[in-house]
Coordinates of C-alpha atoms in Angstrom, one line a residue:
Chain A
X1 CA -0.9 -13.0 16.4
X2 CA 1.3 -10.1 15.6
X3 CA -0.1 -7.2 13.6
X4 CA 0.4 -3.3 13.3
X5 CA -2.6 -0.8 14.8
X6 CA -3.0 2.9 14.1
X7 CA -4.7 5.0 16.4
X8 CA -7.2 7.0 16.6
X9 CA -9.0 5.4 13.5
X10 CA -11.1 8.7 12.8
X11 CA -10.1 12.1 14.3
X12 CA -11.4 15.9 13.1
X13 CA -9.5 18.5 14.0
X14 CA -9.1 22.2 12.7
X15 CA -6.8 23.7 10.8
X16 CA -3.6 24.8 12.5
X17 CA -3.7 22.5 15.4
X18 CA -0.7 20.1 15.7
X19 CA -2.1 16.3 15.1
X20 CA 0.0 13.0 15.5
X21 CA -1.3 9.5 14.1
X22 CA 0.0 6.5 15.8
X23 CA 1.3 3.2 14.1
X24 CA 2.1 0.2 16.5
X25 CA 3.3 -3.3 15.3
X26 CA 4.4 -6.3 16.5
X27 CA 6.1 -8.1 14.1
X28 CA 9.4 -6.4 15.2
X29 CA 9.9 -5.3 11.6
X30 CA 12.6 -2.7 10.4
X31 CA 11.3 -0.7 7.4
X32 CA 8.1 1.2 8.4
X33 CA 6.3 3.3 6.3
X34 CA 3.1 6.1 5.8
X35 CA 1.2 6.8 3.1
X36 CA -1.8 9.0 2.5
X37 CA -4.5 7.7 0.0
X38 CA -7.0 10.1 -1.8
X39 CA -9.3 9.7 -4.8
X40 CA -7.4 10.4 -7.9
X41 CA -4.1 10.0 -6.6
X42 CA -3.9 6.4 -5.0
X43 CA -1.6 5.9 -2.5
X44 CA 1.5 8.3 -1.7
X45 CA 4.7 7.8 0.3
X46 CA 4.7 10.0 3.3
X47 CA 7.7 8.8 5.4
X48 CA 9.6 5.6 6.1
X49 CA 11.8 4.5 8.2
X50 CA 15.1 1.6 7.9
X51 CA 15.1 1.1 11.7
X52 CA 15.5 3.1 15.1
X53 CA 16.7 6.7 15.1
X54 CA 16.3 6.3 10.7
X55 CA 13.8 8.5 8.9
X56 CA 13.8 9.4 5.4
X57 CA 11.3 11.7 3.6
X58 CA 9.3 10.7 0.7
X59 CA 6.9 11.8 -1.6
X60 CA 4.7 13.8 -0.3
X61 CA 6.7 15.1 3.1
X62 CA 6.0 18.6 3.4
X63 CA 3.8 19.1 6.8
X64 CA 4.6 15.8 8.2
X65 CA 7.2 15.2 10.7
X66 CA 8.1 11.2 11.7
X67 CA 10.3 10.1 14.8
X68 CA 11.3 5.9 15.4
X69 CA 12.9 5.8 18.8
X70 CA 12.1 2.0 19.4
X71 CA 11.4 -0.8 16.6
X72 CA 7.6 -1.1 17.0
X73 CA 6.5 2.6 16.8
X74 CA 6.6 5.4 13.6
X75 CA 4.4 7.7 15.1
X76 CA 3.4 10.9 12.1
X77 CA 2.9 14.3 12.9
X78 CA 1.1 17.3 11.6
X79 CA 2.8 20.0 12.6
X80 CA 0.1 22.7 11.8
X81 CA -2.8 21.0 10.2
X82 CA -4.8 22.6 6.8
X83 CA -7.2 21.1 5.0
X84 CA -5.2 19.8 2.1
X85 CA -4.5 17.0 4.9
X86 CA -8.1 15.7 4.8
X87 CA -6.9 12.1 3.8
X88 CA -7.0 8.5 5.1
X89 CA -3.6 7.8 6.3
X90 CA -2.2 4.3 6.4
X91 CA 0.8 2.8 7.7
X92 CA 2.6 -0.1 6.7
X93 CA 5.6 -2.5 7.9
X94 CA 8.2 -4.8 6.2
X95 CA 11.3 -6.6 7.2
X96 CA 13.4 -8.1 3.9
X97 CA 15.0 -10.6 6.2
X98 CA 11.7 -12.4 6.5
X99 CA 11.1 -15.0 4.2
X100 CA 8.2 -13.4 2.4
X101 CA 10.4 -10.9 1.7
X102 CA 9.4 -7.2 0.8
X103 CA 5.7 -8.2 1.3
X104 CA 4.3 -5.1 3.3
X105 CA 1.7 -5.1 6.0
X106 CA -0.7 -2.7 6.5
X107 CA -2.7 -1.4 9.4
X108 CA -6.6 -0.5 9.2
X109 CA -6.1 3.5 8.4
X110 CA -6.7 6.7 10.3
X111 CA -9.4 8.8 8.4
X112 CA -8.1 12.6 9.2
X113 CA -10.8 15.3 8.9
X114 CA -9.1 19.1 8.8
X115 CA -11.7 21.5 9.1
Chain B
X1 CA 10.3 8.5 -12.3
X2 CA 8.4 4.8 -11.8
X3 CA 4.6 5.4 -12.9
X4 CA 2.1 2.6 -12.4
X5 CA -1.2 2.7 -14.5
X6 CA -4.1 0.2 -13.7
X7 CA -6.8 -0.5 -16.4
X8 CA -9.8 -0.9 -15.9
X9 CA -10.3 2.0 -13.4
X10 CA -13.7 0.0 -12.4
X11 CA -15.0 -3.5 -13.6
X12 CA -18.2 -5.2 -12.9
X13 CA -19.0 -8.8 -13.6
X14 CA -21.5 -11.6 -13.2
X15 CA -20.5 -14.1 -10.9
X16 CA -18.7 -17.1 -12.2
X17 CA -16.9 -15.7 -14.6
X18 CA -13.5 -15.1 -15.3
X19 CA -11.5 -12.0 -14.9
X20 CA -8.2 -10.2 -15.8
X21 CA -6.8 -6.9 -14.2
X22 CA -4.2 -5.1 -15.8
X23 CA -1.0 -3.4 -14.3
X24 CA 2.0 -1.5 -16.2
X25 CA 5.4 0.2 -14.7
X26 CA 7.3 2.7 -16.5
X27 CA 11.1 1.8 -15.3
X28 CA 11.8 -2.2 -15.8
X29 CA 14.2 -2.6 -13.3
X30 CA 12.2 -3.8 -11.0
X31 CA 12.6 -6.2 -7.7
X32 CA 9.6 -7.3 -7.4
X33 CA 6.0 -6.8 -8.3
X34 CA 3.1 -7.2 -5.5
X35 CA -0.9 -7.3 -6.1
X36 CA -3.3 -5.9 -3.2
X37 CA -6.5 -5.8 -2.1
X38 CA -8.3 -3.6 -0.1
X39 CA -11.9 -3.7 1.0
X40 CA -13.8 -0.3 1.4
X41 CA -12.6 1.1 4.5
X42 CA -10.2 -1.2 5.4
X43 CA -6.3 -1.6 4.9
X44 CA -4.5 -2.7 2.0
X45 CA -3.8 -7.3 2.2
X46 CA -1.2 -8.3 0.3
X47 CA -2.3 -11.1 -2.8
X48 CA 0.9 -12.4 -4.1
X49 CA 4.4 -11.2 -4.3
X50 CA 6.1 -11.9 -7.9
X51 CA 10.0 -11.7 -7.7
X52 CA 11.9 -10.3 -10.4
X53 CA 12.8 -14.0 -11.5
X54 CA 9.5 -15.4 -11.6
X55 CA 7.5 -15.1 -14.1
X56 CA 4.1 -16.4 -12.6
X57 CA 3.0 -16.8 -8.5
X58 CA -0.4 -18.8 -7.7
X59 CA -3.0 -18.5 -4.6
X60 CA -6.3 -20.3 -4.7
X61 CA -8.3 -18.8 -7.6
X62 CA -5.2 -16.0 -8.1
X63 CA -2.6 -15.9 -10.8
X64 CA -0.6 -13.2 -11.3
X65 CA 2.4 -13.3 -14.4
X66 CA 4.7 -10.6 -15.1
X67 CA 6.7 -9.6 -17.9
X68 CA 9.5 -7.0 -16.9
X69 CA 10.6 -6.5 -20.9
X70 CA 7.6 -5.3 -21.7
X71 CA 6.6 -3.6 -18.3
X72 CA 3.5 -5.8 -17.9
X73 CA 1.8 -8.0 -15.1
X74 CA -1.3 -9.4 -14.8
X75 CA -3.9 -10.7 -11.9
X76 CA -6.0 -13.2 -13.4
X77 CA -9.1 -14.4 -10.9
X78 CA -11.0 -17.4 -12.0
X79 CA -14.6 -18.2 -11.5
X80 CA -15.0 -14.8 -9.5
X81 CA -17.4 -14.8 -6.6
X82 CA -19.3 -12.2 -4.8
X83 CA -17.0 -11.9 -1.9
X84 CA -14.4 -11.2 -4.4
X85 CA -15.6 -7.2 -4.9
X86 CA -12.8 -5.1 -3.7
X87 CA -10.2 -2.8 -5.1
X88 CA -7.1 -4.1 -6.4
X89 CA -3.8 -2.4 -6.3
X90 CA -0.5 -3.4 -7.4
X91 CA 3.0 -1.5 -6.5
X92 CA 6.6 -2.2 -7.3
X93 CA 9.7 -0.5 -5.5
X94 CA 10.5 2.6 -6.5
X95 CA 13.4 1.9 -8.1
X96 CA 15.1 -1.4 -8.3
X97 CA 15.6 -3.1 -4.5
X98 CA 13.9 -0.5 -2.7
X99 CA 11.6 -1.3 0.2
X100 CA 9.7 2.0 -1.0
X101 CA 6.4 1.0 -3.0
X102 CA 4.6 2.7 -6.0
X103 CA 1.2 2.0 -6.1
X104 CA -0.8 2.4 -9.2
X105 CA -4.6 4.0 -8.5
X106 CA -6.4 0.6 -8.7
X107 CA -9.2 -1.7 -10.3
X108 CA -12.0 -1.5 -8.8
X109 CA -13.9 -5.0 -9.3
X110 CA -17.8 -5.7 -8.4
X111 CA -19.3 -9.2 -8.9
X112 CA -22.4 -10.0 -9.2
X113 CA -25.2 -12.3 -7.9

């Protein structure tokens, strides 16, 4: 069946150190997307991404760095990790051309622990 | 800006009975509107997908209506059952066709025994 994975699903690191969550899916979807989710904000829009070599920022960008070179990977990047990054970060896939269009999918989180 | 506000933050119920959770948008040019749960630790599932032109979608025990005049939607869950404790979000693009989701903070629901 196809589904999207993130990877590691739990990883501590200290501040400063340059981390990068995967996101995998097989679905062969266009539109991929990160968010972060934290008590008292809900969910935030990190990155997403319209297809290969397309990345856009969104809300909350600053720190984060995205690259899609093929259609099933939007690896996210920490440049220099700090502690305002402690979040569980989730990421999610959608293709409108589907029939269930604009339905997003989303993986089982990454919880990221900046100490 | 779209906002999304969820009320009730939290609910908790006895088994059996029925339920409504609440959802409200600031900017009613919306797409579409989309209900989600998530279960604690997991990933959010997608519920029910309302197009713009509907007014009402059904799954199982689920039905969720929105009313883009007056910024509205509701997830109505009959005869709730244990296994139905979760949190339940809903999003809507963030502005008009966008593939780009705004999530409101979610209703957390507990039902019990």
């Amino acid at each position: 069946d196809a589904e999207i994975t993130q990877s590691p699903r739990h990883k501590i690191t200290e501040t400063g150190r340059q981390v990068t969550l995967a996101c995998h899916q097989t679905w062969n979807h266009n539109n991929m997307f990160w968010y972060r989710q934290d008590l008292g904000h809900g969910l935030r829009l990190i990155h997403y991404s319209y297809g290969v070599q397309d990345t856009n920022k969104g809300e909350v960008s600053d720190g984060y760095s995205v690259s899609r070179s093929n259609t099933e990977d939007l690896p996210l990047t920490l440049e220099s990790a700090a502690s305002s990054q402690t979040s569980v970060y989730f990421c999610a896939s959608s293709d409108p051309g589907l029939a269930d269009t604009d339905t997003q999918y989303f993986g089982p989180g990454t919880r990221l622990t900046v100490l | 800006k779209q906002e999304v506000t969820q009320i009730p933050a939290a609910l908790s119920v006895p088994e059996g009975e029925n339920l409504v959770l609440n959802c409200s948008f600031t900017d009613s040019a919306i797409y579409n509107l989309q209900w989600f749960r998530q279960d604690p630790g997991k990933g959010l599932t997608s519920l029910l997908l309302i197009q713009s032109s509907q007014r009402e979608q059904t799954s199982g025990r689920l039905n969720a209506s929105l009313d883009k005049s007056s910024g509205r939607s509701t997830l109505y869950i009959a005869a709730s059952q244990p296994g139905d404790s979760a949190t339940y979000l809903c999003a809507v693009p963030y502005q008009g066709g966008s593939e780009k989701l705004v999530f409101g903070k979610g209703t957390k629901l507990t039902v019990n025994p």
